[in-house]
mmCIF file of C-alpha atoms and ligand atoms in Angstrom:
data_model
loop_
_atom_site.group_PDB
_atom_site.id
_atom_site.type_symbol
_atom_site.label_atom_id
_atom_site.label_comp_id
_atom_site.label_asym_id
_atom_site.label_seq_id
_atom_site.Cartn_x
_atom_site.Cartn_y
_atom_site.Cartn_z
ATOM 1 C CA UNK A 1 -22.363 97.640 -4.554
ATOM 2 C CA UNK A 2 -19.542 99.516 -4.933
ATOM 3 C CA UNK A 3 -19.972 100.585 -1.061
ATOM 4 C CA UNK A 4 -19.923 97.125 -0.477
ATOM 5 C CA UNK A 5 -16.913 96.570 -1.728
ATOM 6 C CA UNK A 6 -14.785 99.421 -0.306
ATOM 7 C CA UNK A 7 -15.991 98.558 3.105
ATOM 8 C CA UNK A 8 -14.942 95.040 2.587
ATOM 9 C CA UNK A 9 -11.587 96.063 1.246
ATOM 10 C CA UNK A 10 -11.050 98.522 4.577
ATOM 11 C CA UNK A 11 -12.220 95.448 6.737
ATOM 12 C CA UNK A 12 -9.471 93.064 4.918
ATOM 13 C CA UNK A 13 -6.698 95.214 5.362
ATOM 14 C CA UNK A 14 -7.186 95.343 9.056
ATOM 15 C CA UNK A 15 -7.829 91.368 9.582
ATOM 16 C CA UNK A 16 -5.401 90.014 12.075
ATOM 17 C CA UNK A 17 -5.736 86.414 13.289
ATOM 18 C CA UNK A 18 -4.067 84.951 16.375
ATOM 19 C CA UNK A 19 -4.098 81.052 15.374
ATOM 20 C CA UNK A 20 -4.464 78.827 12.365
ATOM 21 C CA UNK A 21 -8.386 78.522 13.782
ATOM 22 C CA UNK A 22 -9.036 82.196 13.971
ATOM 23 C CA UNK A 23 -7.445 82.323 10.368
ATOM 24 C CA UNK A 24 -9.605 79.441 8.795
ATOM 25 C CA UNK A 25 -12.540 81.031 10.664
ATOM 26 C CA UNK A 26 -12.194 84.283 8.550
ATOM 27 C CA UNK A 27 -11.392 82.152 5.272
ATOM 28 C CA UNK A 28 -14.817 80.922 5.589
ATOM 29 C CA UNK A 29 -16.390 84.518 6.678
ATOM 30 C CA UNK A 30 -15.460 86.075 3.470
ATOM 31 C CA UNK A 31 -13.878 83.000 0.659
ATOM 32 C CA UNK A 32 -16.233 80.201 1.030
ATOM 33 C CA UNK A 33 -19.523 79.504 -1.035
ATOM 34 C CA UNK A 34 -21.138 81.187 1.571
ATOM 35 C CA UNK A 35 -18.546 83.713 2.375
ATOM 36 C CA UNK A 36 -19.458 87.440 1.884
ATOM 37 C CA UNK A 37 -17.230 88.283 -0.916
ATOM 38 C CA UNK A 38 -18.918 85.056 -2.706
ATOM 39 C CA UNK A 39 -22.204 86.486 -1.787
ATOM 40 C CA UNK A 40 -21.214 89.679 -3.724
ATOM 41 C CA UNK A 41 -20.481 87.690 -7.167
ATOM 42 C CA UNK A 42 -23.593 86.220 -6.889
ATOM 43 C CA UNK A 43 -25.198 89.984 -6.649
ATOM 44 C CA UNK A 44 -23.620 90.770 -9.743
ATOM 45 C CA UNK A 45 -25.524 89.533 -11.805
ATOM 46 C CA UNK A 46 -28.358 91.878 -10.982
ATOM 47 C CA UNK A 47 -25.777 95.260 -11.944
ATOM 48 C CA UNK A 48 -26.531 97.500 -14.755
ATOM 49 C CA UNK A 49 -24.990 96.658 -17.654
ATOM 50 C CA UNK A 50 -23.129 99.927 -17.904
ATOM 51 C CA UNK A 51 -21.741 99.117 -14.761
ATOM 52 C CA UNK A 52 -21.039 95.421 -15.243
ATOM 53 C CA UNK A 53 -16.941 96.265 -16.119
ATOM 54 C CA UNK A 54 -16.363 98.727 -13.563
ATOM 55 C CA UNK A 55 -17.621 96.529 -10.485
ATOM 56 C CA UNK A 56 -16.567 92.877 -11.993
ATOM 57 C CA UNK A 57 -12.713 94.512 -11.745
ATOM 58 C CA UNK A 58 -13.393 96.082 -8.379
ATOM 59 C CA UNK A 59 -14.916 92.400 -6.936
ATOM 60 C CA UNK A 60 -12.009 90.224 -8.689
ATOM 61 C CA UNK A 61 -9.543 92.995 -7.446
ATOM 62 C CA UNK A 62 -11.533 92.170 -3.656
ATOM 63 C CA UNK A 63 -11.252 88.496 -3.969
ATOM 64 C CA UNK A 64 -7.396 88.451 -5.040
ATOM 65 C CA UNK A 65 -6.428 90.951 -2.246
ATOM 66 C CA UNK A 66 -8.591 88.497 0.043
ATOM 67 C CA UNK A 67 -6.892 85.976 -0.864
ATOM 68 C CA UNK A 68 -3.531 87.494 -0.627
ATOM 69 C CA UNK A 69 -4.357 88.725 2.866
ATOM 70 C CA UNK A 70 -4.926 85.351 4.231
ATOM 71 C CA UNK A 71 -2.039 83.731 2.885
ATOM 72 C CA UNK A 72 0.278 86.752 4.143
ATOM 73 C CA UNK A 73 -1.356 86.000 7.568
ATOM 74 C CA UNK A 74 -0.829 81.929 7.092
ATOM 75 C CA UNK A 75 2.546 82.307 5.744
ATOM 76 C CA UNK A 76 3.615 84.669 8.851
ATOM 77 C CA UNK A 77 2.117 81.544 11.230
ATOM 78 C CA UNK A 78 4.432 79.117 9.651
ATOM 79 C CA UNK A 79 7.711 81.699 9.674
ATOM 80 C CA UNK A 80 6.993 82.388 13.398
ATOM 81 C CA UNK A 81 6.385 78.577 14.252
ATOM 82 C CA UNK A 82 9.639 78.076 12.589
ATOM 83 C CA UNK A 83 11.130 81.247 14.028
ATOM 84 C CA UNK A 84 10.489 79.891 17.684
ATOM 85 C CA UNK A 85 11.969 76.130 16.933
ATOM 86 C CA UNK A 86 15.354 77.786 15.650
ATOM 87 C CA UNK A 87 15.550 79.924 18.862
ATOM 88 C CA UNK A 88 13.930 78.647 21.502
ATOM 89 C CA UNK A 89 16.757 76.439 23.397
ATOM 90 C CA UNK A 90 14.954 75.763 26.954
ATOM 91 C CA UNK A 91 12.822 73.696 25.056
ATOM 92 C CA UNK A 92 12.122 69.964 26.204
ATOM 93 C CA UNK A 93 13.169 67.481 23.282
ATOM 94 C CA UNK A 94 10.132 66.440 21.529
ATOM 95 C CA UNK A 95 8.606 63.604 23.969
ATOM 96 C CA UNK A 96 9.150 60.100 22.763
ATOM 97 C CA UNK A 97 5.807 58.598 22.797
ATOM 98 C CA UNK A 98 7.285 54.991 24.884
ATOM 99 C CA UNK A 99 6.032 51.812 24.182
ATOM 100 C CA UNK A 100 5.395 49.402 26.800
ATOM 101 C CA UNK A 101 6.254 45.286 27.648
ATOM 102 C CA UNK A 102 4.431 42.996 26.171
ATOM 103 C CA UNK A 103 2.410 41.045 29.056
ATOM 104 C CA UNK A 104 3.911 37.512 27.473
ATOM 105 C CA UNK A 105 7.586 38.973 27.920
ATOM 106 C CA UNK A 106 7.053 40.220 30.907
ATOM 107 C CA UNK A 107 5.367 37.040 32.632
ATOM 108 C CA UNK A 108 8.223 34.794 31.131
ATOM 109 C CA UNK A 109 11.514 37.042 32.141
ATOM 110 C CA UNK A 110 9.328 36.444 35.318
ATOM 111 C CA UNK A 111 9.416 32.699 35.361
ATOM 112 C CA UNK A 112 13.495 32.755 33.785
ATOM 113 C CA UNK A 113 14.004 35.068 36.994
ATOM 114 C CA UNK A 114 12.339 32.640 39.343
ATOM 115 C CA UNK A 115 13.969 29.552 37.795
ATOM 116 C CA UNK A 116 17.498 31.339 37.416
ATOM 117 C CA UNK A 117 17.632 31.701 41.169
ATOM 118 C CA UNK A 118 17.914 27.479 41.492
ATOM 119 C CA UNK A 119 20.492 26.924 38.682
ATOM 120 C CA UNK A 120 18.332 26.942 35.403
ATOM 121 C CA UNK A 121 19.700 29.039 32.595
ATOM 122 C CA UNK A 122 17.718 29.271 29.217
ATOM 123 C CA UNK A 123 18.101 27.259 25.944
ATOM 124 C CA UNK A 124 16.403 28.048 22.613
ATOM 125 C CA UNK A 125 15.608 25.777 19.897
ATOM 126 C CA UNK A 126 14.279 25.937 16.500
ATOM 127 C CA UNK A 127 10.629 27.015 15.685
ATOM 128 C CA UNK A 128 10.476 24.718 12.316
ATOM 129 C CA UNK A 129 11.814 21.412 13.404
ATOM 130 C CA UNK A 130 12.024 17.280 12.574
ATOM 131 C CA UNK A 131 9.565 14.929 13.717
ATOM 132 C CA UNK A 132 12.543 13.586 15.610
ATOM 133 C CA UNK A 133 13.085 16.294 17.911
ATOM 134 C CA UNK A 134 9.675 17.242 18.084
ATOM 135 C CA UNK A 135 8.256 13.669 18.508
ATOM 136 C CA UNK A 136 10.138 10.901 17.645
ATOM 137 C CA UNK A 137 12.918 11.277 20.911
ATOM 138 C CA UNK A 138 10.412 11.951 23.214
ATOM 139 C CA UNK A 139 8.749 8.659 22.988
ATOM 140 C CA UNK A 140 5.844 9.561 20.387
ATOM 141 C CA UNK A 141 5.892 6.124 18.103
ATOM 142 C CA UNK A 142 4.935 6.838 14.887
ATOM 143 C CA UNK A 143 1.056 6.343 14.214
ATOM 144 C CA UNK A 144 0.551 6.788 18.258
ATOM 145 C CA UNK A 145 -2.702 8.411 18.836
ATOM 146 C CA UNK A 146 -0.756 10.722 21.433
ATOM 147 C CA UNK A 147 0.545 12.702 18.819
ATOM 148 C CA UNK A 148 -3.068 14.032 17.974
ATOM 149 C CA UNK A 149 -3.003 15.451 21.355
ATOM 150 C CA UNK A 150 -1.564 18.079 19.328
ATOM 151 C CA UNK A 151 -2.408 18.932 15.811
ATOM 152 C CA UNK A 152 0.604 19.584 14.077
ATOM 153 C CA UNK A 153 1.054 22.755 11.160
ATOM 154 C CA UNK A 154 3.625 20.388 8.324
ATOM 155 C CA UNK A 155 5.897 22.295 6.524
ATOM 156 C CA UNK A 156 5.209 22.154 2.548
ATOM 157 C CA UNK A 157 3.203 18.397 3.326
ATOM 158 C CA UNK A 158 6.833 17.383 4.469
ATOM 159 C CA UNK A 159 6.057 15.448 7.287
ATOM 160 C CA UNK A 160 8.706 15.252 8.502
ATOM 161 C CA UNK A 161 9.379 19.540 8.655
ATOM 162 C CA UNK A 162 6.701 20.935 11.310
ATOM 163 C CA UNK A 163 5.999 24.045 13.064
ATOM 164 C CA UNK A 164 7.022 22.728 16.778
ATOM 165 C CA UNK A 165 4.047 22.109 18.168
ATOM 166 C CA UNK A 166 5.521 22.595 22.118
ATOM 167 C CA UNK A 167 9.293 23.406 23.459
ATOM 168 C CA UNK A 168 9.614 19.787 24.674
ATOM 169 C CA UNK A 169 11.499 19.624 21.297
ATOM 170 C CA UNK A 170 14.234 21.603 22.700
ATOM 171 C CA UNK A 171 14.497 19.271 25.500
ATOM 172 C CA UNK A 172 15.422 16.463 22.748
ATOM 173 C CA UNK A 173 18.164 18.966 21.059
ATOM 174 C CA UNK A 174 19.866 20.140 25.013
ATOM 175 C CA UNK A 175 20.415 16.184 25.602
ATOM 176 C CA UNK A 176 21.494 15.232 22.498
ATOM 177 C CA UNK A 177 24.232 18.062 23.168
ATOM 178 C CA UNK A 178 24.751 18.367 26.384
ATOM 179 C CA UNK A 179 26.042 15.815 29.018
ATOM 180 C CA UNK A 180 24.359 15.923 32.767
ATOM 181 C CA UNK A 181 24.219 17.705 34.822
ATOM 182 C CA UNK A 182 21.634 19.333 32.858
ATOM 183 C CA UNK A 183 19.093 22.606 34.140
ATOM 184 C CA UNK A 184 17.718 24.198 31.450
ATOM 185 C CA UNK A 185 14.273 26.285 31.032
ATOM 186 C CA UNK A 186 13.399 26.659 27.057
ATOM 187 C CA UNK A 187 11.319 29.435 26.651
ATOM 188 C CA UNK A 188 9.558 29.862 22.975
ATOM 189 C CA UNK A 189 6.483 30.159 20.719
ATOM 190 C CA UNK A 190 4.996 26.909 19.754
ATOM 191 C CA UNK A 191 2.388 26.291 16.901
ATOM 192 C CA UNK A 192 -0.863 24.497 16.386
ATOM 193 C CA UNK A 193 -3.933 23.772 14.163
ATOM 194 C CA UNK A 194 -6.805 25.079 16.266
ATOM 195 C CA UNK A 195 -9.012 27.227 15.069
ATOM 196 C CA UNK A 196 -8.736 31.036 17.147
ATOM 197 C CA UNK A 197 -11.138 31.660 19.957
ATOM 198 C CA UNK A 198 -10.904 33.095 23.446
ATOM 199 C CA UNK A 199 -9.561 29.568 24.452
ATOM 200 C CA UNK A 200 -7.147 28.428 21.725
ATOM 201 C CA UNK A 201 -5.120 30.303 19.236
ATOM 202 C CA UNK A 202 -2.650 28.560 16.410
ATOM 203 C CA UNK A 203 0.169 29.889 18.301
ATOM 204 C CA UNK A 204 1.201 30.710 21.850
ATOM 205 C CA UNK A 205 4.513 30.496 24.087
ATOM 206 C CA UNK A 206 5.306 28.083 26.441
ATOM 207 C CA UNK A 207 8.739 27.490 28.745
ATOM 208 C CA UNK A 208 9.525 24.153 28.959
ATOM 209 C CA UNK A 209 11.970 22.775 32.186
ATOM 210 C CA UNK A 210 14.253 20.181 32.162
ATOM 211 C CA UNK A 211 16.820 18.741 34.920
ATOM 212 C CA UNK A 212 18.651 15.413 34.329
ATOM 213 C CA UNK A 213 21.547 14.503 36.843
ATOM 214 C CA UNK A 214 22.189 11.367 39.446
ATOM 215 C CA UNK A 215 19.642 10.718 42.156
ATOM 216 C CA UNK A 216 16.822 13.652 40.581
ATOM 217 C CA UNK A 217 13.734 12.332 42.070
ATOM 218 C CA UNK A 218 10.354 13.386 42.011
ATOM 219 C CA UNK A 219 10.149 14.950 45.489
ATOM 220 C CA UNK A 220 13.172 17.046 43.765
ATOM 221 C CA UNK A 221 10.381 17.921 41.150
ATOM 222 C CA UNK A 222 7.627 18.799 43.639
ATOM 223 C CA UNK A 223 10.214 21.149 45.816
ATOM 224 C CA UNK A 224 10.714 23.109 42.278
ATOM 225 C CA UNK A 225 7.885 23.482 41.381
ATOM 226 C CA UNK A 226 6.207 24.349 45.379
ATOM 227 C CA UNK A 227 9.216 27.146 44.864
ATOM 228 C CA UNK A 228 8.201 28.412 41.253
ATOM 229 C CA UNK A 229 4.185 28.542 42.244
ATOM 230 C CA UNK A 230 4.770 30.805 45.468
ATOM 231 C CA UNK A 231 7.138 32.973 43.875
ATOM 232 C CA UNK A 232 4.638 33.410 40.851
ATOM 233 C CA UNK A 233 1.467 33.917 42.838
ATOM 234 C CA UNK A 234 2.340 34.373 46.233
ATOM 235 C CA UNK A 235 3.649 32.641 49.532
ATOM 236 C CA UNK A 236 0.102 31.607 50.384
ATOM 237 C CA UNK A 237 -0.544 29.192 47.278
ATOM 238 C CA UNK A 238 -0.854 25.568 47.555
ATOM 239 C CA UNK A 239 -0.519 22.919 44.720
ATOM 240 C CA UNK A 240 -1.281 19.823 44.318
ATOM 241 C CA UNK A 241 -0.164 17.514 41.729
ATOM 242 C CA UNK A 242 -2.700 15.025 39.861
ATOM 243 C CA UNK A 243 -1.909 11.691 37.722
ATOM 244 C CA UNK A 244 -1.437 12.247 33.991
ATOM 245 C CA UNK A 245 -0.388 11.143 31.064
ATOM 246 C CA UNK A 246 2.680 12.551 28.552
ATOM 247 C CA UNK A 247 4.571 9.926 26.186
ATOM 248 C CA UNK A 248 7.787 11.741 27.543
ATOM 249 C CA UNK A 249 7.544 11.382 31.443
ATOM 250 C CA UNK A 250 6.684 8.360 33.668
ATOM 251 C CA UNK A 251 5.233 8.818 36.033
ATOM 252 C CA UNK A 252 3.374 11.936 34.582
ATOM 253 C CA UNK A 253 1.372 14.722 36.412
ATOM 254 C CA UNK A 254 -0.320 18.019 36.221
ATOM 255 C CA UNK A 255 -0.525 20.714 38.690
ATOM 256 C CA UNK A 256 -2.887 22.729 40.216
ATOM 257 C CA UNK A 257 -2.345 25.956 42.093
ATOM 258 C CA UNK A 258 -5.062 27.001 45.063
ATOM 259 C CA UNK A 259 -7.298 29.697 43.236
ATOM 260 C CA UNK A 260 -5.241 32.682 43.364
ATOM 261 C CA UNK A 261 -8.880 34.838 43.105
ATOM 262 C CA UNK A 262 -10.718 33.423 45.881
ATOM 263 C CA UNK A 263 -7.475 31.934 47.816
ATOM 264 C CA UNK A 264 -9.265 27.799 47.143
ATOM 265 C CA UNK A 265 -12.267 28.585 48.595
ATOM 266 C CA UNK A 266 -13.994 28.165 45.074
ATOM 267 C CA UNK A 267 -15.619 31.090 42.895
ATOM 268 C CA UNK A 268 -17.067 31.070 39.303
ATOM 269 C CA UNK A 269 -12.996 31.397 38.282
ATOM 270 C CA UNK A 270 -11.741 28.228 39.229
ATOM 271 C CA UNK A 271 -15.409 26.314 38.422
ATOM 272 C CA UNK A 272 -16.141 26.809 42.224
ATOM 273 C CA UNK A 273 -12.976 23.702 42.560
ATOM 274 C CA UNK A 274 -10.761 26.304 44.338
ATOM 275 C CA UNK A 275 -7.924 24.790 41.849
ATOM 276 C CA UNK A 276 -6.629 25.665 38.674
ATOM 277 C CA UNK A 277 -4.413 23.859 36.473
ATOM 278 C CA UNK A 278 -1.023 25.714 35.323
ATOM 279 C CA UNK A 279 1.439 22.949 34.196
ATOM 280 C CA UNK A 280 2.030 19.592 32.826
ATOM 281 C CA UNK A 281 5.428 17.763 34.244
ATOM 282 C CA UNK A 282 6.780 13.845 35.415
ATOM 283 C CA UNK A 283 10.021 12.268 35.422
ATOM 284 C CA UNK A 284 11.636 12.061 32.284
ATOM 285 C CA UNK A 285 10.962 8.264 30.984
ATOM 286 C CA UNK A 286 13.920 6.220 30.171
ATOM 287 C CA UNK A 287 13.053 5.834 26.709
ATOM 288 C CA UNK A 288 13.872 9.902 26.163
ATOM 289 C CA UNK A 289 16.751 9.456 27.721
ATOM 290 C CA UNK A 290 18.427 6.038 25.678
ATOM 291 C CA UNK A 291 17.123 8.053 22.799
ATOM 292 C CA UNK A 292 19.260 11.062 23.235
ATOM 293 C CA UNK A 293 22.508 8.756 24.725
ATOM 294 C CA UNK A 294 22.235 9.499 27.911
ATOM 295 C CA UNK A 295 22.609 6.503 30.347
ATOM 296 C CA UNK A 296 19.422 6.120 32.054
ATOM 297 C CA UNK A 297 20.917 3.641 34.433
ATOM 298 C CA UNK A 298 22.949 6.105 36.167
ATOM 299 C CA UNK A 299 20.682 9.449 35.351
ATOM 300 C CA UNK A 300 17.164 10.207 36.030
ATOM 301 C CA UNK A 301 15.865 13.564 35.161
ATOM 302 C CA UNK A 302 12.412 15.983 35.611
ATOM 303 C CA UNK A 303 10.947 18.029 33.188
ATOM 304 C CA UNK A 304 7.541 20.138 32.756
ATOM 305 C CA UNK A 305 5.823 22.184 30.439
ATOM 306 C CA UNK A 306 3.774 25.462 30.947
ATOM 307 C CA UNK A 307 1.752 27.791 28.891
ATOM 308 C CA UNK A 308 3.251 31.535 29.258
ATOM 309 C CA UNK A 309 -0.488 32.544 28.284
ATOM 310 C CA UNK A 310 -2.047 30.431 30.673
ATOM 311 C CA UNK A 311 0.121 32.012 33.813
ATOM 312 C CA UNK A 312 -0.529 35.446 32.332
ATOM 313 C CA UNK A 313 -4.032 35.165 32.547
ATOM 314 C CA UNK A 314 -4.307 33.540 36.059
ATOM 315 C CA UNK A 315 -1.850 36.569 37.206
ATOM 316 C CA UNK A 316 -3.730 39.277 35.704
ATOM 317 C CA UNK A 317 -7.316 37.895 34.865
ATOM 318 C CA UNK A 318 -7.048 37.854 31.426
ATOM 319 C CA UNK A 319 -10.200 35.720 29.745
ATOM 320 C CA UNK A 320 -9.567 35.790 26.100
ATOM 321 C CA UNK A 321 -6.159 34.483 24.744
ATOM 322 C CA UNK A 322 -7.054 36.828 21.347
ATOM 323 C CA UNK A 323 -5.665 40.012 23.152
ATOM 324 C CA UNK A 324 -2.492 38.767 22.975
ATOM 325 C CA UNK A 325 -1.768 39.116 19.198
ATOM 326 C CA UNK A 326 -4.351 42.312 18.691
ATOM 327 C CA UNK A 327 -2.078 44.958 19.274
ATOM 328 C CA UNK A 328 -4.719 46.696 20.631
ATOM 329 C CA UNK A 329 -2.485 49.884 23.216
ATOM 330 C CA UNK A 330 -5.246 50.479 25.185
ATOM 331 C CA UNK A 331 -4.352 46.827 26.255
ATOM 332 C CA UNK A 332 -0.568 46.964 26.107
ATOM 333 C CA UNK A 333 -0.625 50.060 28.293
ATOM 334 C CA UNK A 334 -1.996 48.767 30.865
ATOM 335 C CA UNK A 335 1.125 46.706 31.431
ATOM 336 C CA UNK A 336 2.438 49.490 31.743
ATOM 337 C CA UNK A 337 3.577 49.558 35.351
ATOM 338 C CA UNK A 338 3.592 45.563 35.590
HETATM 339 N N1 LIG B 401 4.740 19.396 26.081
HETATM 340 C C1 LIG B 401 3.507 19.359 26.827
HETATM 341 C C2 LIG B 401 2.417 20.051 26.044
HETATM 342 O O1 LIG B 401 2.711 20.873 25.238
HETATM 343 C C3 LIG B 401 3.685 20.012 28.157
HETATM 344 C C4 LIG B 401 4.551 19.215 29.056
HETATM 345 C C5 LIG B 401 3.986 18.270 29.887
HETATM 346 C C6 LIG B 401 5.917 19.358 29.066
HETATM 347 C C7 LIG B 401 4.746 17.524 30.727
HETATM 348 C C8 LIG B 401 6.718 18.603 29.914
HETATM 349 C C9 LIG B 401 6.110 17.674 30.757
HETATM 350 O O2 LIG B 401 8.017 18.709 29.976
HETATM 351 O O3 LIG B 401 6.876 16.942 31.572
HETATM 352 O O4 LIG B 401 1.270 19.789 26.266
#
């Protein structure tokens, strides 16, 4: 035993260790349960008697130095670390790790860049907002069925204090404050009571256009939006614009763009069609316009409506809307060099 423990002693004074692993690796060869100086204790039970005092000082005396030994060699790790951050000057600042775009933002500076370039600038409105502005001005009667098109989040059961439910509302605020000419694009996160799936989500963003000046006409409409859908998805697409139905525009349409996957020539994507819709939009009806005190004997105005989320996925073949608010990197990275 008492070779044992000299040997151990001559072994410990010579342990070097070139890196916090090699250190914790020789913790463990001699201090854990299983470590050799461990092993000895448990072979003490079976010394003499006589020799019981003697050998229990030597082994405590072992496992102290042991101890010692590897905190000396730890301690000299952290002093060297340290020593080499105070002195070593050519070092790099510590990389920034840097975050990324979000896809949303990127896709609407996008469409504010595409619409800046013919005159819009951007207006902002209010997420929590009045029925009026939200409904009432842009030709939603109270108790019309239209406004369960959209299922609307109240404010403490105020009903008349909502979550907006799209950024038509700003549309209502600009031309209640604004004289014509009028070219806005209102970009913004809108709210409704859907329940979350790929398809739907209680909130999304959606820009929202609006001209209003003498002589706008719908072929005025059809030029923008020709412009917007080529510089979005390229100078081959096509659109086409089918009849619809908004309280707030008359006439009202929505628009397709040619497949931007299979170029219209129909794939599982666009339901084998070779069209997919992007954006609601009409002449602004007269009734929004008396409402907010413009003239609409002399004016006559365009406006549509788009989901940012819907143009992001189309662009970059996203398929389930819940990515969006996940937060998930490995997603956000890839955006990386959008
Ligand atoms: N506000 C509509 C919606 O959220 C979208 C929309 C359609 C806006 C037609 C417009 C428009 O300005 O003209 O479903």
């Amino acid at each position: 035993m008492k070779e044992k423990i000299q040997a151990l002693r001559t072994q410990i004074e010579q342990l070097k260790a070139a890196n916090q692993e090699e250190l914790e690796s020789l913790r463990i060869k001699y201090l854990s349960k299983k470590g050799e100086i461990t092993e000895l204790f448990s072979e003490f039970r079976n010394v003499p008697n006589e020799q019981k005092r003697e050998i229990g000082q030597l082994l405590n005396e072992l496992k102290t130095m042991a101890q010692e030994k590897i905190n000396a060699l730890r301690d000299s790790f952290v002093q060297s670390n340290a020593a080499k951050e105070e002195t070593d000057l050519s070092r790099t600042a510590d990389p920034v790790a840097l975050g990324t775009r979000h896809p949303l933002s990127l896709v609407r500076e996008e469409i504010i860049d595409i619409f800046s370039r013919i005159g819009f600038t951007v207006a902002e409105g209010p997420e929590v907002d009045d029925d009026w502005h939200v409904f009432g001005a842009l030709n939603f009667p109270p108790e019309h069925p239209a406004r369960d098109m959209q299922d609307t989040f109240f404010v403490e059961k105020n009903p008349d204090v909502m979550l907006r439910t799209h950024t038509s509302s700003v549309q209502s605020r600009v031309m209640t404050t604004q004289k014509p000419p009028i070219r806005v694009l209102c970009p913004g996160r809108v709210y409704r009571n859907e329940a979350i799936s790929a398809r739907a989500h209680c909130f999304f963003h959606q820009v929202e256009g609006l001209y209003v000046d003498k002589n706008v006409s719908f072929a005025d409409l059809k030029q923008a939006l020709l412009y917007f859908a080529r510089e979005m998805f390229g100078t081959e697409t096509q659109i086409r614009l089918r009849p619809s139905y908004f309280p707030f525009t008359e006439p009202s349409a929505e628009m397709d763009i040619s497949c931007n996957l299979c170029g219209g020539k129909g794939c599982s994507f666009c339901k084998h069609t070779g069209w997919v819709e992007i954006l609601g939009c009409g002449m602004v009806d007269p009734n929004v316009l008396e409402a907010c005190g413009i003239d609409s004997h002399v004016y006559t105005g365009y406006a549509f409506g788009m989901g940012i989320e819907r143009i992001t996925n189309l662009k970059y073949q996203i398929n389930d809307l819940r990515l969006f608010s996940e937060n998930d990197v490995r997603f956000l990275r890839e955006f990386e060099h959008a």
